[in-house]
Amino acid sequence: MKRGFSVRAKIMIPFVLLTAVFTIGGAGIFYTLVMDYIEGKTFEQLSFGAHVKNEHIQTFFSLVRGRMGDQAADAKIVSCLLDETSKNEDCASGALSTYLRREKIATFSLAEELYVLSTDGQMIAGTVVGSLGGDFADTKLFENGIKNTYIHTISETQFDADIALFASTPIYSNNEVVGVLVGKLKEQELFDILEERKGWGVTGETYLVNSSLLMISPSRFQPDQLTILSQESATKNAKDCFSKRNNFEQQHSKLQTFLGYRGVPVVGVHSYVASMDWCLLAEYNKDEISQQAQFLISQLLLVALLIIFFFGGVSYVVGTLLGKDLRQIIHTGKNILSGGTHPVSDNDNEHEIEGLGNLLDSFTEALFQARVNIDAK
């Protein structure tokens, strides 16, 4: 006679299947939630980091403007630029340059070099030895610096063969411009803001690009500054930033995925540095984000398997206990019907449900026969 599933199996199989279905379905939903969470947290970190670093850059430039103004107000520099004191021995050829080297640079921590220009753009002093002379009237540093404090973008200039960050500001005497002070700034002060990477993982970085889409700060992956004005970053992130330069509300866009300047997929956001017409880009390698997601999903799958095994064990215990109770009921019924004893056999474990059905049929038939006998009397 063909044997069916035991009570234990009939309880365990659907219970485990239902548990597996709900667990796997829940895992799928949770996977979506995990990815949304990771992308949300990544966007939050990148946009917040870009915003904060942009603010720090603005603070740095505000400090530069203030300190340049302080240096330009130096009495000795002003007096040497005035016609009536131009023959003062303190202003003789080389004397003012020596003063700038010994006194001013030592107290101006943001600058590497200083130059003094006359109102017609002629250099009359400078901290670089041999820098006297030269006509700088056609430079942006002079043209803008004679009007207001001006910070020149990172580039090559006529003042220095190196790629550098310069600033210039008017020198006043009784509210009249008598010259221009030019400073070569320590750009590392600016780069230090960008290179602060605590909490930025293995591939997270922030860097600056100019309106020509050239990098003007070091790359995390090329810290020797070889990327400055040589590495193009014509990415979707950079282009979107400059295209929205006149719409501040759209600057912190949603997290984007695109091919980065190194040719690898990255996710990133941008922030426009309005005072310099620069874009600050904040990016992560997409692989690093995916690895975080994979780790969380692997933990999720482990939990799902543990849940299935746990409820499988529960169903096994329940099935075993219930199977024993059913066997006892069946055999007690058989003893009642037969008037004898019928020992409980472990082999009956496979026929609990079937036996319980037969027993109920026997009880029904016995009751029916008893009713017939009563009616016959």
XYZ file of C-alpha atoms in Angstrom:
377
model
C 0.000 0.000 0.000
C 1.331 3.417 -0.966
C 2.478 5.438 2.027
C 1.937 9.244 2.232
C 3.806 12.000 4.057
C 4.001 11.865 7.818
C 2.291 14.467 10.005
C 5.692 15.925 10.733
C 6.433 16.338 7.032
C 2.937 17.664 6.287
C 3.435 20.341 8.928
C 7.083 21.127 8.178
C 6.939 21.411 4.391
C 4.268 24.130 4.042
C 5.519 25.932 7.133
C 9.103 26.065 5.863
C 7.953 26.986 2.348
C 5.820 29.854 3.647
C 8.672 31.025 5.851
C 11.075 30.917 2.916
C 8.656 32.778 0.612
C 8.011 35.547 3.122
C 11.698 35.772 4.079
C 12.942 35.944 0.491
C 10.187 38.390 -0.433
C 11.099 40.505 2.563
C 14.763 40.287 1.581
C 13.938 41.649 -1.872
C 12.055 44.571 -0.389
C 14.822 45.148 2.132
C 17.435 45.097 -0.659
C 15.633 47.973 -2.356
C 15.422 49.827 0.935
C 19.128 49.215 1.608
C 20.141 50.581 -1.800
C 17.916 53.631 -1.343
C 19.392 54.150 2.126
C 23.007 53.875 0.948
C 22.417 56.204 -1.995
C 20.617 58.651 0.287
C 23.403 58.626 2.875
C 26.044 58.952 0.154
C 24.251 61.936 -1.368
C 23.834 63.476 2.079
C 27.547 63.072 2.869
C 28.746 64.317 -0.508
C 26.422 67.320 -0.676
C 27.087 68.280 2.936
C 30.827 67.844 2.449
C 30.792 69.909 -0.748
C 28.759 72.648 0.926
C 31.001 72.793 4.002
C 34.212 72.856 1.955
C 32.790 75.565 -0.270
C 32.082 77.604 2.855
C 35.636 77.025 4.082
C 37.009 78.177 0.733
C 34.946 81.376 0.958
C 36.248 81.889 4.497
C 39.814 81.422 3.261
C 39.346 84.048 0.544
C 37.706 86.448 2.992
C 40.753 86.043 5.213
C 43.053 86.664 2.231
C 41.197 89.874 1.327
C 41.407 91.137 4.892
C 45.092 90.335 5.296
C 45.993 91.835 1.906
C 44.269 95.038 2.953
C 46.207 95.070 6.223
C 49.517 94.613 4.419
C 48.674 97.323 1.865
C 48.076 99.805 4.703
C 51.683 99.485 5.899
C 53.025 103.024 6.480
C 56.455 102.376 4.978
C 55.011 100.922 1.764
C 52.640 103.876 1.452
C 55.355 106.448 2.078
C 57.644 104.920 -0.514
C 54.888 105.228 -3.120
C 54.273 108.923 -2.484
C 56.121 111.233 -4.845
C 57.283 113.628 -2.169
C 59.084 110.913 -0.198
C 60.333 108.853 -3.098
C 63.934 109.881 -2.374
C 63.801 108.615 1.195
C 66.703 106.216 1.784
C 64.255 103.653 3.179
C 62.783 103.513 -0.298
C 66.020 103.393 -2.241
C 66.552 100.699 -4.807
C 66.323 97.336 -3.064
C 65.606 98.781 0.405
C 61.841 98.327 0.166
C 62.317 94.836 -1.228
C 64.485 93.945 1.741
C 61.831 95.329 4.062
C 59.171 93.188 2.376
C 61.311 90.064 2.756
C 62.340 90.631 6.365
C 59.263 92.246 7.845
C 56.152 91.616 5.784
C 56.451 88.013 4.629
C 57.392 86.980 8.157
C 54.052 88.312 9.417
C 51.882 87.364 6.441
C 51.398 83.605 6.784
C 49.110 83.311 3.740
C 51.662 84.609 1.188
C 54.916 83.283 -0.222
C 55.917 86.433 -2.094
C 54.907 90.113 -2.189
C 55.322 92.739 -4.923
C 54.640 96.487 -4.954
C 53.520 98.173 -8.192
C 53.252 101.864 -8.926
C 50.077 103.390 -10.335
C 51.384 102.902 -13.863
C 52.056 99.182 -13.298
C 55.829 99.348 -12.756
C 57.293 97.016 -10.134
C 59.204 99.043 -7.558
C 59.773 96.305 -4.979
C 59.423 92.564 -4.482
C 60.495 89.780 -2.186
C 62.022 87.786 -5.034
C 65.654 88.816 -5.483
C 66.123 90.643 -8.777
C 62.399 91.279 -9.196
C 62.687 95.065 -9.523
C 61.527 96.623 -12.763
C 59.116 95.237 -15.272
C 55.850 96.546 -16.658
C 52.729 94.780 -15.357
C 50.170 97.355 -16.442
C 48.452 94.899 -18.807
C 48.017 92.106 -16.271
C 44.692 91.258 -14.662
C 46.312 91.495 -11.261
C 47.121 95.157 -11.863
C 43.983 96.076 -13.820
C 41.673 94.599 -11.179
C 43.884 95.168 -8.152
C 44.023 98.931 -8.662
C 40.221 99.020 -8.301
C 39.537 96.512 -5.535
C 40.924 93.430 -3.841
C 41.177 90.773 -6.521
C 42.001 87.062 -6.361
C 43.347 85.619 -9.577
C 42.447 82.038 -10.474
C 45.142 79.396 -10.199
C 47.255 79.768 -13.332
C 50.572 80.921 -14.708
C 51.205 84.682 -14.432
C 53.835 87.224 -15.497
C 54.942 87.475 -11.879
C 56.015 83.880 -11.526
C 56.804 81.017 -13.862
C 55.040 78.597 -11.520
C 51.343 77.807 -11.579
C 50.090 79.653 -8.535
C 47.276 81.525 -6.792
C 47.710 85.326 -6.685
C 45.851 88.242 -5.109
C 46.166 92.000 -5.498
C 44.729 95.016 -3.706
C 44.964 98.826 -3.922
C 47.383 100.758 -1.711
C 45.709 103.925 -0.439
C 46.917 107.202 0.967
C 44.173 109.580 2.116
C 41.607 107.605 0.102
C 43.718 107.936 -3.049
C 45.225 104.922 -4.799
C 49.020 105.235 -4.843
C 49.944 101.718 -5.885
C 49.038 98.035 -5.946
C 50.179 95.247 -3.637
C 50.414 91.806 -5.264
C 50.764 88.613 -3.261
C 51.607 85.081 -4.332
C 49.477 83.010 -1.978
C 50.255 79.684 -0.372
C 47.770 77.586 -2.331
C 48.412 74.632 -0.026
C 46.221 76.457 2.494
C 43.418 76.074 -0.037
C 44.316 72.497 -0.948
C 44.305 71.468 2.711
C 40.583 72.230 2.787
C 39.980 69.880 -0.134
C 42.316 67.171 1.146
C 40.568 66.757 4.493
C 39.149 63.256 3.951
C 38.137 61.975 7.368
C 35.097 59.787 6.802
C 35.535 59.852 3.012
C 36.390 56.173 2.646
C 39.002 54.833 0.251
C 38.015 56.688 -2.938
C 36.084 59.777 -1.785
C 37.603 63.076 -2.925
C 36.806 66.735 -3.514
C 38.592 68.834 -6.113
C 38.252 72.099 -8.037
C 37.851 72.702 -11.754
C 37.902 76.006 -13.614
C 35.499 77.137 -16.335
C 37.715 75.416 -18.924
C 36.987 72.136 -17.106
C 40.628 71.770 -16.054
C 41.508 70.613 -12.563
C 43.109 73.335 -10.452
C 43.759 71.260 -7.348
C 45.577 67.975 -6.698
C 43.871 64.636 -7.183
C 43.662 62.159 -4.330
C 45.105 59.646 -6.756
C 47.895 61.972 -7.957
C 48.900 63.989 -4.886
C 52.035 65.382 -6.531
C 49.892 68.134 -8.140
C 50.541 66.913 -11.681
C 46.830 67.226 -12.394
C 46.734 71.021 -11.954
C 45.866 72.646 -15.312
C 46.801 69.407 -17.077
C 43.995 67.007 -16.151
C 40.681 67.651 -17.867
C 37.499 66.829 -15.967
C 34.840 67.221 -18.651
C 32.432 65.019 -16.717
C 28.654 65.249 -16.455
C 29.113 66.475 -12.891
C 31.357 69.393 -13.905
C 29.277 70.369 -16.933
C 26.061 70.359 -14.904
C 27.697 72.565 -12.289
C 28.718 75.288 -14.747
C 25.430 75.074 -16.630
C 23.629 75.888 -13.346
C 26.033 78.595 -12.209
C 23.222 81.187 -12.329
C 20.698 79.035 -10.474
C 21.908 78.499 -6.921
C 18.848 76.438 -5.921
C 19.849 73.730 -8.394
C 23.502 73.590 -7.386
C 23.223 70.640 -4.998
C 21.713 68.229 -7.488
C 20.675 64.667 -6.834
C 23.326 61.956 -6.710
C 24.583 61.239 -10.216
C 26.412 58.257 -11.667
C 28.853 59.001 -14.473
C 32.320 58.254 -15.832
C 34.895 60.182 -13.791
C 38.036 61.908 -15.007
C 40.047 58.727 -14.277
C 37.813 56.702 -16.607
C 36.053 54.755 -13.823
C 32.354 54.967 -12.852
C 31.790 57.357 -9.947
C 28.895 58.905 -8.071
C 29.037 62.563 -7.162
C 27.578 66.023 -6.590
C 28.818 69.565 -7.189
C 28.893 72.998 -5.590
C 29.569 76.258 -7.438
C 32.237 78.618 -6.012
C 30.673 81.846 -7.236
C 33.444 84.247 -6.210
C 35.999 82.443 -8.391
C 33.841 80.882 -11.127
C 35.041 77.458 -10.023
C 33.195 74.224 -9.404
C 33.882 72.051 -6.402
C 33.204 68.402 -7.220
C 32.680 65.695 -4.594
C 32.857 62.091 -5.777
C 33.149 58.431 -4.762
C 34.021 55.411 -6.858
C 30.773 53.576 -7.560
C 32.481 50.277 -6.678
C 33.001 51.440 -3.104
C 29.286 52.215 -2.740
C 28.394 48.842 -4.286
C 30.699 47.042 -1.847
C 28.890 48.650 1.079
C 25.580 47.443 -0.366
C 26.933 43.939 -0.974
C 28.133 43.703 2.617
C 24.722 44.673 3.978
C 22.951 42.279 1.592
C 25.247 39.392 2.612
C 24.354 40.060 6.233
C 20.686 40.150 5.250
C 20.920 36.763 3.486
C 22.615 35.267 6.520
C 19.775 36.487 8.736
C 17.217 35.136 6.237
C 18.813 31.663 6.305
C 18.884 31.700 10.083
C 15.174 32.580 10.129
C 14.342 29.715 7.757
C 16.372 27.201 9.795
C 14.858 28.473 13.039
C 11.265 28.130 11.898
C 12.101 24.859 10.191
C 13.290 23.558 13.577
C 10.131 24.881 15.257
C 7.932 23.138 12.687
C 9.911 19.903 13.168
C 9.306 19.954 16.920
C 5.619 20.842 16.478
C 5.186 18.119 13.870
C 6.862 15.525 16.076
C 4.773 16.369 19.138
C 1.534 16.584 17.181
C 2.305 13.317 15.376
C 2.710 11.460 18.693
C -0.583 12.862 19.988
C -2.426 11.815 16.844
C -0.982 8.307 16.995
C -2.103 7.977 20.598
C -5.632 9.123 19.700
C -5.794 6.701 16.768
C -4.667 3.675 18.739
C -6.851 4.501 21.722
C -9.785 4.636 19.358
C -8.820 1.323 17.821
C -8.663 -0.255 21.254
C -12.091 1.069 22.071
C -13.566 -0.249 18.862
C -11.834 -3.617 18.984
C -12.225 -4.134 22.675
C -8.610 -5.161 22.885
C -5.200 -3.647 23.085
C -3.268 -2.362 20.111
C 0.288 -1.220 20.935
C 1.468 2.093 19.502
C 4.076 1.453 16.797
C 6.674 3.949 15.642
C 6.074 2.664 12.125
C 2.609 4.170 12.272
C 4.219 7.578 12.147
C 3.677 7.695 8.402
C -0.108 7.092 8.647
C -1.272 9.512 11.352
C -3.625 11.589 9.261
C -4.840 8.611 7.239
C -5.325 6.589 10.420
C -7.156 9.433 12.112
C -9.535 9.605 9.142
C -10.177 5.844 9.218
C -10.736 6.011 12.958
C -13.322 8.748 12.586
C -15.016 6.702 9.848
C -15.102 3.666 12.181
C -16.561 5.739 15.012
C -19.185 7.161 12.663
C -20.084 3.696 11.376
C -20.274 2.307 14.944
C -22.520 5.145 16.050
C -24.721 4.702 12.994
C -25.026 0.940 13.652
C -25.864 1.591 17.295
C -28.628 3.995 16.213
C -29.978 1.375 13.784
C -30.018 -1.246 16.535
C -31.851 1.130 18.888
C -34.402 1.976 16.227
C -34.901 -1.767 15.509
C -35.824 -2.377 19.092
